[in-house]
Structures are given as C-alpha cells and as structure tokens.
Coordinates of C-alpha atoms and ligand atoms in Angstrom, one line a residue:
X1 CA -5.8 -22.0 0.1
X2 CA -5.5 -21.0 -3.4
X3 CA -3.0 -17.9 -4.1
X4 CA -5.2 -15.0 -4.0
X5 CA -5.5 -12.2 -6.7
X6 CA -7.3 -9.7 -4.7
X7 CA -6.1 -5.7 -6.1
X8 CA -7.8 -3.2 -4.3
X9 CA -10.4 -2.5 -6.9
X10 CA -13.8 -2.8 -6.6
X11 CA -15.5 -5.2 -8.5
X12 CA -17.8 -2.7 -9.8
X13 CA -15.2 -0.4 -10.7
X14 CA -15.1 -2.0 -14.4
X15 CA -18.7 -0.9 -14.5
X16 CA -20.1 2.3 -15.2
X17 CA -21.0 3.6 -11.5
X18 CA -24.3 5.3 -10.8
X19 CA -24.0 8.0 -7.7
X20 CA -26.5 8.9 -5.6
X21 CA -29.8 7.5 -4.1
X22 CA -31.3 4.0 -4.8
X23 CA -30.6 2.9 -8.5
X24 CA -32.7 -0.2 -9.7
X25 CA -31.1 -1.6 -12.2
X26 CA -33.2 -2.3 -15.5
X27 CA -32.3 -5.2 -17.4
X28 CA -30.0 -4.6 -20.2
X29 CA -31.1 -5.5 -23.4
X30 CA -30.7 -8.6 -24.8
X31 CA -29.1 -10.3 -22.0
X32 CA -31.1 -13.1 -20.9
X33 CA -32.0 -13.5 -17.2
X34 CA -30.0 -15.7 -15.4
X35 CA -32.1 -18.0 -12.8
X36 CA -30.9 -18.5 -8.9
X37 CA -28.9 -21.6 -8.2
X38 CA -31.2 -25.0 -7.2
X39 CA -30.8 -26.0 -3.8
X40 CA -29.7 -29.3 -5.2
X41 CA -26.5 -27.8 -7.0
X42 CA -25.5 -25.9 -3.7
X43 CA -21.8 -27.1 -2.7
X44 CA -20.3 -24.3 -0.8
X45 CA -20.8 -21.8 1.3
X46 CA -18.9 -17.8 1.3
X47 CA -17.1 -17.2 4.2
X48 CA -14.9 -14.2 3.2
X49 CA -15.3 -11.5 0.6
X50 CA -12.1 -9.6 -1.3
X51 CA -12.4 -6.9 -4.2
X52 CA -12.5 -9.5 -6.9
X53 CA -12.8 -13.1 -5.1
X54 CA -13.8 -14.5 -2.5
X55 CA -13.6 -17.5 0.3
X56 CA -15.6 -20.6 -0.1
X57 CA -15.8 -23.8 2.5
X58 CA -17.0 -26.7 0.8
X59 CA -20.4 -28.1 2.2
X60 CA -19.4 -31.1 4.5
X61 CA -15.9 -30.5 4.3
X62 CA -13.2 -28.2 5.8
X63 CA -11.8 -27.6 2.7
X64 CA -11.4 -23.9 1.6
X65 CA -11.1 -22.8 -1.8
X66 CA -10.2 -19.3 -3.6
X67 CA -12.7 -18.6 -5.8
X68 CA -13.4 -15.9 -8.4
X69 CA -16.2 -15.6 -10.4
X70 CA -18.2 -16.3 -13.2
X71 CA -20.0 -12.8 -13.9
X72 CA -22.3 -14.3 -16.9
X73 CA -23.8 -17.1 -14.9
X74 CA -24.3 -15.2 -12.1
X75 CA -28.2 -13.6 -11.1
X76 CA -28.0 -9.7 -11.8
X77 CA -29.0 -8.7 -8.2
X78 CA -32.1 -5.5 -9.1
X79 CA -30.1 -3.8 -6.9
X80 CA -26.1 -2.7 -7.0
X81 CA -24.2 -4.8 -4.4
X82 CA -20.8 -4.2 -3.7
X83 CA -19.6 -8.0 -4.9
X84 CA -21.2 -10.9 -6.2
X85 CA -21.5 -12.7 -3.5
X86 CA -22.0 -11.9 0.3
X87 CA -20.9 -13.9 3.1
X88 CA -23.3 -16.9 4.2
X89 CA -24.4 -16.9 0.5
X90 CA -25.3 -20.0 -0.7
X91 CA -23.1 -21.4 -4.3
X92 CA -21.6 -23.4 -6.7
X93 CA -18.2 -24.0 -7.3
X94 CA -16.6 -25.6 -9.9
X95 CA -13.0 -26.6 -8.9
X96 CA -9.8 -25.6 -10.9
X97 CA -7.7 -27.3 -8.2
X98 CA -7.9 -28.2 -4.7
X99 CA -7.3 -24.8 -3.6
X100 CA -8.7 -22.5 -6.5
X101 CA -12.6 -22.7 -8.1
X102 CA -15.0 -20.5 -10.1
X103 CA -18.4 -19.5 -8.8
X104 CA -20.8 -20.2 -11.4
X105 CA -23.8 -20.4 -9.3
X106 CA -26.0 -18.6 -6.4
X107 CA -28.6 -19.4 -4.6
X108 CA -31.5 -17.0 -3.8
X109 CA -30.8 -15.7 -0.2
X110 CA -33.3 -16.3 2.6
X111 CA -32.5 -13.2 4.4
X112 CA -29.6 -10.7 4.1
X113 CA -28.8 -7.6 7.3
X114 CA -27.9 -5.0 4.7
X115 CA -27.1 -1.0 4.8
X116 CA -27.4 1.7 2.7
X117 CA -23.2 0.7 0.6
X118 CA -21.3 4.5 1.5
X119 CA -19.7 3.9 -2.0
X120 CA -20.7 3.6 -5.2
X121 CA -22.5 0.3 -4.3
X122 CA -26.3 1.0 -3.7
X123 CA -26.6 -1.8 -1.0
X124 CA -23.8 -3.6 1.5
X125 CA -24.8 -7.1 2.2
X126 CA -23.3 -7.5 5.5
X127 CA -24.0 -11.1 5.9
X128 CA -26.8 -13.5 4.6
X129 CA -28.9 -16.7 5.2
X130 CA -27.9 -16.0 9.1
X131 CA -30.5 -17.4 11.8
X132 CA -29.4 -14.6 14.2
X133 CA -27.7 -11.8 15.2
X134 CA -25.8 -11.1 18.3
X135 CA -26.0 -7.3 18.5
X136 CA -22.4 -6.1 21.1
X137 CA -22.6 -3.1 22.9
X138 CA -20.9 -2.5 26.0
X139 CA -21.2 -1.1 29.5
X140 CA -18.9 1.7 28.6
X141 CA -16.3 2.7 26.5
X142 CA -17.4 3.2 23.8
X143 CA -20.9 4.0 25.9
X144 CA -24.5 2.1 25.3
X145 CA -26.0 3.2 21.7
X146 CA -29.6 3.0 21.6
X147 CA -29.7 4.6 18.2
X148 CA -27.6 1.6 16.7
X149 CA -29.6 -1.5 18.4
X150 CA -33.0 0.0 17.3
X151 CA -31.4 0.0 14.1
X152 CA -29.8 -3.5 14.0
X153 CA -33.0 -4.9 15.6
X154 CA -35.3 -3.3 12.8
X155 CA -33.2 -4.7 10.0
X156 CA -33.3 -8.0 11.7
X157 CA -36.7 -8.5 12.6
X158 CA -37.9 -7.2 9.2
X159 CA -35.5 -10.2 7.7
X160 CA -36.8 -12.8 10.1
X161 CA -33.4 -13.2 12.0
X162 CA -33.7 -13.6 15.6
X163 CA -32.1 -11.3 17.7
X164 CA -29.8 -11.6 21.2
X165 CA -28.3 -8.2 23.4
X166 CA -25.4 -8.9 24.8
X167 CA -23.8 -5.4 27.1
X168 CA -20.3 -6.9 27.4
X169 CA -17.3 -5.3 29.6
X170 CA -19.6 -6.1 32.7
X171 CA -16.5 -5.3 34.6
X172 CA -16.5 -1.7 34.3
X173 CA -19.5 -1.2 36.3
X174 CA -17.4 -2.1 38.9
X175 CA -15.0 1.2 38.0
X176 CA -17.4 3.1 36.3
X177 CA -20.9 4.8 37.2
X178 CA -23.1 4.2 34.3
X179 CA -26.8 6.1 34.5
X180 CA -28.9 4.9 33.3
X181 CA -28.6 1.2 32.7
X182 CA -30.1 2.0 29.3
X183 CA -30.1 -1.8 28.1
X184 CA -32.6 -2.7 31.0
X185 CA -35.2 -1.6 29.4
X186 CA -34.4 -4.0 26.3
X187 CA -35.0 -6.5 29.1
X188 CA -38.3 -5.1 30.1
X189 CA -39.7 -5.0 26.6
X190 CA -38.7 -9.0 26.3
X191 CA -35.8 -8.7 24.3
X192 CA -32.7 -11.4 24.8
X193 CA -30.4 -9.4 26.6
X194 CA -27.3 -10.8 28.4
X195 CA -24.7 -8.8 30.5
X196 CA -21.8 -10.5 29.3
X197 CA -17.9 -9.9 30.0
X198 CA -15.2 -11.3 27.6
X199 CA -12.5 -10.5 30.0
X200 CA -14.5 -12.9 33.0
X201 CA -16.0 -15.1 30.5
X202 CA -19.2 -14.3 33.0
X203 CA -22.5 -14.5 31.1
X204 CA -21.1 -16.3 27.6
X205 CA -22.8 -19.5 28.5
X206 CA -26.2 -17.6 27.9
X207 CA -24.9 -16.6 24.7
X208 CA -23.6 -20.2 23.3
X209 CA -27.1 -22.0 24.9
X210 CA -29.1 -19.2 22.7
X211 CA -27.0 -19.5 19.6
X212 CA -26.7 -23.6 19.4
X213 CA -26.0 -24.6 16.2
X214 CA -27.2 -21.7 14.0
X215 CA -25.6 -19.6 11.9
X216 CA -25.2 -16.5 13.6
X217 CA -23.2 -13.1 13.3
X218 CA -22.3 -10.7 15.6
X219 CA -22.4 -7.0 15.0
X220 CA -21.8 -3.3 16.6
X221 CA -19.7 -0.4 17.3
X222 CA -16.1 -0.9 16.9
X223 CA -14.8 -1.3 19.9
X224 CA -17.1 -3.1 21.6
X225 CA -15.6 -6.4 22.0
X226 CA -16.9 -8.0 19.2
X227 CA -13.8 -10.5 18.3
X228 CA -12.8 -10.3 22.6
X229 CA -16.4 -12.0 22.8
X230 CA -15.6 -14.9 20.2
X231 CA -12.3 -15.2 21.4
X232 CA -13.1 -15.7 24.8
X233 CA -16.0 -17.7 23.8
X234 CA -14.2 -20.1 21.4
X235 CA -10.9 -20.1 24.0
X236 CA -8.5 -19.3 21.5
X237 CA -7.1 -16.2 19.8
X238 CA -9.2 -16.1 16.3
X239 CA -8.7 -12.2 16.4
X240 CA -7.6 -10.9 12.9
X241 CA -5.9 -7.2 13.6
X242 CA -2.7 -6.9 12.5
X243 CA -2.1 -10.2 11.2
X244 CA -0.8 -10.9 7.9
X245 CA -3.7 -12.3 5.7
X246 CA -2.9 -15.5 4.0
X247 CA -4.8 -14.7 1.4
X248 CA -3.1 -11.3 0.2
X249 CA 0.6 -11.5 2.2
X250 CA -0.1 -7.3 1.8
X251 CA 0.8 -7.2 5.7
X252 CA -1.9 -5.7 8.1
X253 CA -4.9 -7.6 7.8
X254 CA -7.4 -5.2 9.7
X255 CA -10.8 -6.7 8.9
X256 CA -12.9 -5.0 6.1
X257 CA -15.7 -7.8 6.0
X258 CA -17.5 -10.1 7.6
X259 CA -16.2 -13.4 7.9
X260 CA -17.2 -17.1 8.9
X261 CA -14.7 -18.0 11.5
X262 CA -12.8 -21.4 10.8
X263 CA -14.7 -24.5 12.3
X264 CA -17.9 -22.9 14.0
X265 CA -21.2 -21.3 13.2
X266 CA -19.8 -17.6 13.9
X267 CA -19.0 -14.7 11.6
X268 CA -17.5 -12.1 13.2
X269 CA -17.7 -8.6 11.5
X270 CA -16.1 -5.0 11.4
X271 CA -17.2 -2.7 13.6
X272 CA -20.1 -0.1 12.1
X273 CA -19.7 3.6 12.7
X274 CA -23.5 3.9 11.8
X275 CA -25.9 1.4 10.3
X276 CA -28.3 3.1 8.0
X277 CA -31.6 1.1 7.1
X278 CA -31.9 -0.4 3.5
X279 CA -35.6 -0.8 2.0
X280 CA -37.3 0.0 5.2
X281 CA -40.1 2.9 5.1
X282 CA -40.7 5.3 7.5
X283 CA -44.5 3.6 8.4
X284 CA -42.8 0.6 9.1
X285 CA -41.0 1.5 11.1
X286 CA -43.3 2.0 14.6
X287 CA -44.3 -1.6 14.0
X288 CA -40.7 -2.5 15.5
X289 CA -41.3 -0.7 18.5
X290 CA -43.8 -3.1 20.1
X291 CA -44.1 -0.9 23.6
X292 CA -45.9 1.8 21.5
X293 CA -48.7 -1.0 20.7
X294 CA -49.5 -1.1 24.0
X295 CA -50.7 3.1 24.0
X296 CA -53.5 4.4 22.5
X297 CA -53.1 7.6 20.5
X298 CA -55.8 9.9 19.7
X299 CA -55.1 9.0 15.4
X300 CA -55.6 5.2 15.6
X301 CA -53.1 5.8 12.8
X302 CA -50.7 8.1 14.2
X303 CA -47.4 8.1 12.7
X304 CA -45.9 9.2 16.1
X305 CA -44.6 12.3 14.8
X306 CA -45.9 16.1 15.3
X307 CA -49.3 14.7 15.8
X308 CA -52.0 15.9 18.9
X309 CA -53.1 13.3 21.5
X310 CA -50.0 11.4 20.5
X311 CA -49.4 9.0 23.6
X312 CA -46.0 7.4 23.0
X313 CA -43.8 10.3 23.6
X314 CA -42.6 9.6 27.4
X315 CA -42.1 6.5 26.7
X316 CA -37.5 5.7 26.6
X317 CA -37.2 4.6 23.2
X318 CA -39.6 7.5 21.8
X319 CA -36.2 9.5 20.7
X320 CA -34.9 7.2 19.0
X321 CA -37.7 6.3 17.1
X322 CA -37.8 9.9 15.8
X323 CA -34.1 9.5 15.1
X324 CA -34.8 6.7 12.5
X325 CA -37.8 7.9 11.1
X326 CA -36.6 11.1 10.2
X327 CA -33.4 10.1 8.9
X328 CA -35.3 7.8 6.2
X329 CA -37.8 10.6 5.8
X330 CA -34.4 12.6 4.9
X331 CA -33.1 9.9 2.9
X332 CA -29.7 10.2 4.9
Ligands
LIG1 N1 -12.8 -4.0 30.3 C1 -13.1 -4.8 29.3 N2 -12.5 -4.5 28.1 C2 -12.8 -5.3 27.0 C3 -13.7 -6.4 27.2 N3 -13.9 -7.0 26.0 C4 -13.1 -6.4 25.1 N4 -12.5 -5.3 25.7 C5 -11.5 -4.4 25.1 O1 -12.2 -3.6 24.2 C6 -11.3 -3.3 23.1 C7 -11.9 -3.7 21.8 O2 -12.1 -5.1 21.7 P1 -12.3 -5.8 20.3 O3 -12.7 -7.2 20.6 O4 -11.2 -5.6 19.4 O5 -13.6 -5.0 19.8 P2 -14.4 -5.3 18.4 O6 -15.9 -5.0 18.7 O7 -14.1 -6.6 17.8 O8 -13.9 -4.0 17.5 P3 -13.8 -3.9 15.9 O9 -13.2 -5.2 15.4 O10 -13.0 -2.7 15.6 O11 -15.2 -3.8 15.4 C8 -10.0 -4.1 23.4 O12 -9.1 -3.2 23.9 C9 -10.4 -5.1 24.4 O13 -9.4 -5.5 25.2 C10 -14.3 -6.7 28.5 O14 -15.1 -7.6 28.7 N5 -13.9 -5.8 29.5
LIG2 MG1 -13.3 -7.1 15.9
LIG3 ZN1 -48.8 8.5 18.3

C-alpha cells in the first residue's frame, strides 16, 4: 500500500464549517453539477476512510491502493459528510502507481446507515451499499440496550438493509443472572436473533449461513464483542487495537472507522456510544415497531404519545419508542 498522507485534519476543515442543526447545502454559484459515477466506470470499492484519503480494493483484485481525491469531479453530497467517500462506496480510481490513485469518480449509493456527525459534519456515513447489518449486543457486560437496537433496526429497515441480532458472550449466563432476557422478545416479534458466543464459537454458524456472501457490517456498543465475533468467526486474529497502522506508522491504531476486513465480505466498525437517527421523522417512526400494528387505538392515527384510548403502552418496547420519538421531536 501506497505511503499514506493522512494529518489529523478533517477534510472539511479547509471549508468554512456551518454549526448547528441540519445544513443543506445550496449549490454555489457557478459551479456546474457534477453527475454520479456510471456503474460501467466503477473499478474499486472504499474499504477504509482517513482525514484526507482513503483505502480502495480494486474490483476483482486484491490489490489495495492509497487514494486521495479529486474534490472537482466529485458529486457535492446536499448534505455535509464528514469525507468524500464512505466505506462500501462505490468509485473510480485512476492509478498513479501500483500502490497510490486519485478518486475521480462515485457512484450514487444504494443505501447508506448514517447518524447525526457529532462534529462539524452534518451526517456520518457509517457504511454504504451494505446488504445487512449484524447488530452485537451481549448478555452482559456492557448489559442488553434496547434503546440502541430499536435504533440501528430503524435506520436499517428504512434503508432496505436486512437486519440479524446476535446476544454474544452466551457464557455469562452461566455466571451471571440476567432478568429479563430482554432480546427474547426480538425473537417473538420475528426478528433474526442468534445467541452467539465468540469465546465458544457456539451459535456463529447461524450467523455465517444468514450473511452468505453479502456485504455486511457489524455494529454496537463498544464492548460488545464486535471484532471477538469476526475474529472467532474468520479463525484468525484480524483485531486492530493497538497495532501500529500501516498506513500512518503514528503507533496505536485504535479503530476510528469502519473498515472492510481484508479478503471477506465483513466490515467491522467502532463501537457507538449512541446512534442518533438521521432523516427519520418522528411519524415514521411507529411504522418500525410492527407489534403496535397488531393493537387498535382509539385515534386510528394515534401517534402513540399522550393520547386517550392509546392501546400500545403495555406493550415491552413501548419505552423505547417514546425514547426515540421524543429525542427527534427534541432534535437531540
Ligand atoms: N465472556 C465473554 N467475553 C467476550 C466474548 N466476546 C468478547 N468478549 C470480551 O469483550 C471485550 C470486548 O471485545 P471486543 O471484541 O474488543 O469488542 P468490540 O465490540 O469490538 O469493541 P469496540 O471495538 O470497542 O467497539 C473483550 O475483553 C473480549 O475478550 C464472549 O463471547 N464472552
Ligand atoms: Mg472492535
Ligand atoms: Zn396509540
């Protein structure tokens, strides 16, 4: 790989930065709009994303290249991403040398799981053009999060991705009393949920069977077991902490983005501390809870709120519903 000029700039910071809620951007004036790469001209794929470049495997190959990019011939997303490109993006590279190229190109994304970008960024691209999404949790420690699978399911299912559960550290239910088994319900309402246990290996099978050859990502609470899963699931140590990244030699290498993980179909990802929804309104989002279509509330309508004769409030995942409508109501 190509000797990489990451500096821990963002890209944007060469830009004047809006603050604050949602800015579209308008078009600037006299700059002519640049079209999304034709599938045709496609020739690589992102698999890692620095402040400044990014990772590309060549389509058909193994080959990885370096790339950095070229801004002009790039599609002005309406929205203000933290880079470029996101992994699982679709481009064109034009090669410099064998290790080193210049993105020129994009295609439009199918799908992208995105969250509100903490920064000066509007919108985080997580990962996109993925088929699915193995959400982690675990058993315990860190304990079961409805709160962040309703939330990760949402943004999935409103992007088309299908969706898998997987409660890893099974073991601990052997040590540890855990009530209630919240993820059972998940099972109940016919969700793909797997008790899984990196450490045992037990219940991966159901995992790889489900995935086959898609693109997937996995994605949760640090902690979790995210990477333990792959590893355990690949049988070999792909687990990034504390290595020294070949890319920047700048020593500890904790992961700060998604990445395709060499040779497979899997992008492993950072652990969230909260994922906040992006371009989802509060009406739709009761249409993701499909136990509440099976009540009937006095309001045919009924937002599921403060209303009279509402008849979804016993039901388990009622509280977290509120959560997450109420937090986009409050734009937080
Ligand atoms: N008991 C038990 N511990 C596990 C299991 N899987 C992972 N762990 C432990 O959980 C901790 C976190 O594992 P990681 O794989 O680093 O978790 P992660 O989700 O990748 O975390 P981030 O990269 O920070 O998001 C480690 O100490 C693992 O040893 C399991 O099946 N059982
Ligand atoms: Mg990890
Ligand atoms: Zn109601």
């Amino acid at each position: 790989l190509g000797k990489f000029k990451g500096n821990k700039e963002d890209w944007l910071d060469d830009e004047k930065s809006v603050s604050g809620r949602a800015h579209i951007r308008t078009p600037k004036k006299g700059k002519p709009k640049v079209e999304y790469l034709e599938a045709e001209k496609v020739n690589g794929m992102v698999v890692e994303v620095f402040p400044n470049q990014c990772v590309v495997k060549e389509l058909g190959t193994l080959r990885r290249l370096a790339c950095t990019y070229r801004k002009a011939k790039l599609p002005t997303a309406d929205i203000r991403e933290r880079a470029p490109v996101a992994v699982g993006d679709l481009v064109h590279f034009e090669e410099i040398s064998r290790t080193d190229g210049v993105i020129d190109g994009v295609s439009a994304r199918t799908n992208s799981l995105s969250r509100p970008a903490p920064e000066r960024a509007q919108r985080h691209v997580l990962v996109a053009n993925v088929k699915k999404l193995v959400i982690v949790t675990s058993v315990a420690n860190p304990e079961f999060s409805p709160g962040l699978v309703d939330r990760f399911i949402i943004a999935a299912e409103h992007q088309g991705i299908g969706v898998f559960l997987a409660i890893n550290k099974a073991d601990l239910l052997a040590t540890t009393s855990v009530a209630p088994k919240l993820w059972e319900n998940y099972s109940e309402l016919g969700y793909s949920v797997g008790l899984v246990c990196a450490k045992t290996g037990d219940g991966l099978e159901a995992i790889r069977q489900w995935i086959g050859e898609d693109l997937t990502t996995f994605c949760g609470h640090s902690g979790v077991g995210k990477t333990s899963l792959l590893n355990s699931m690949l049988g070999k140590q792909i687990g990034r902490t504390g290595e020294v990244s070949e890319f920047t030699g700048k020593g500890q290498h904790t992961t700060t983005g998604a990445y395709l993980i060499e040779g497979t179909n899997l992008i492993d990802t950072p652990g969230v501390r909260e994922f906040g929804l992006f371009g989802i309104e509060p009406e739709w989002v009761r249409d993701f809870f499909r136990e509440f279509k099976t009540r009937e509330c006095r309001d045919p309508e009924c937002f599921h709120r403060e209303e009279v004769g509402c008849a979804v409030k016993e039901l388990p995942r009622y509280s977290s519903y509120r959560r997450i409508v109420e937090s986009i109501l409050e734009g937080t």
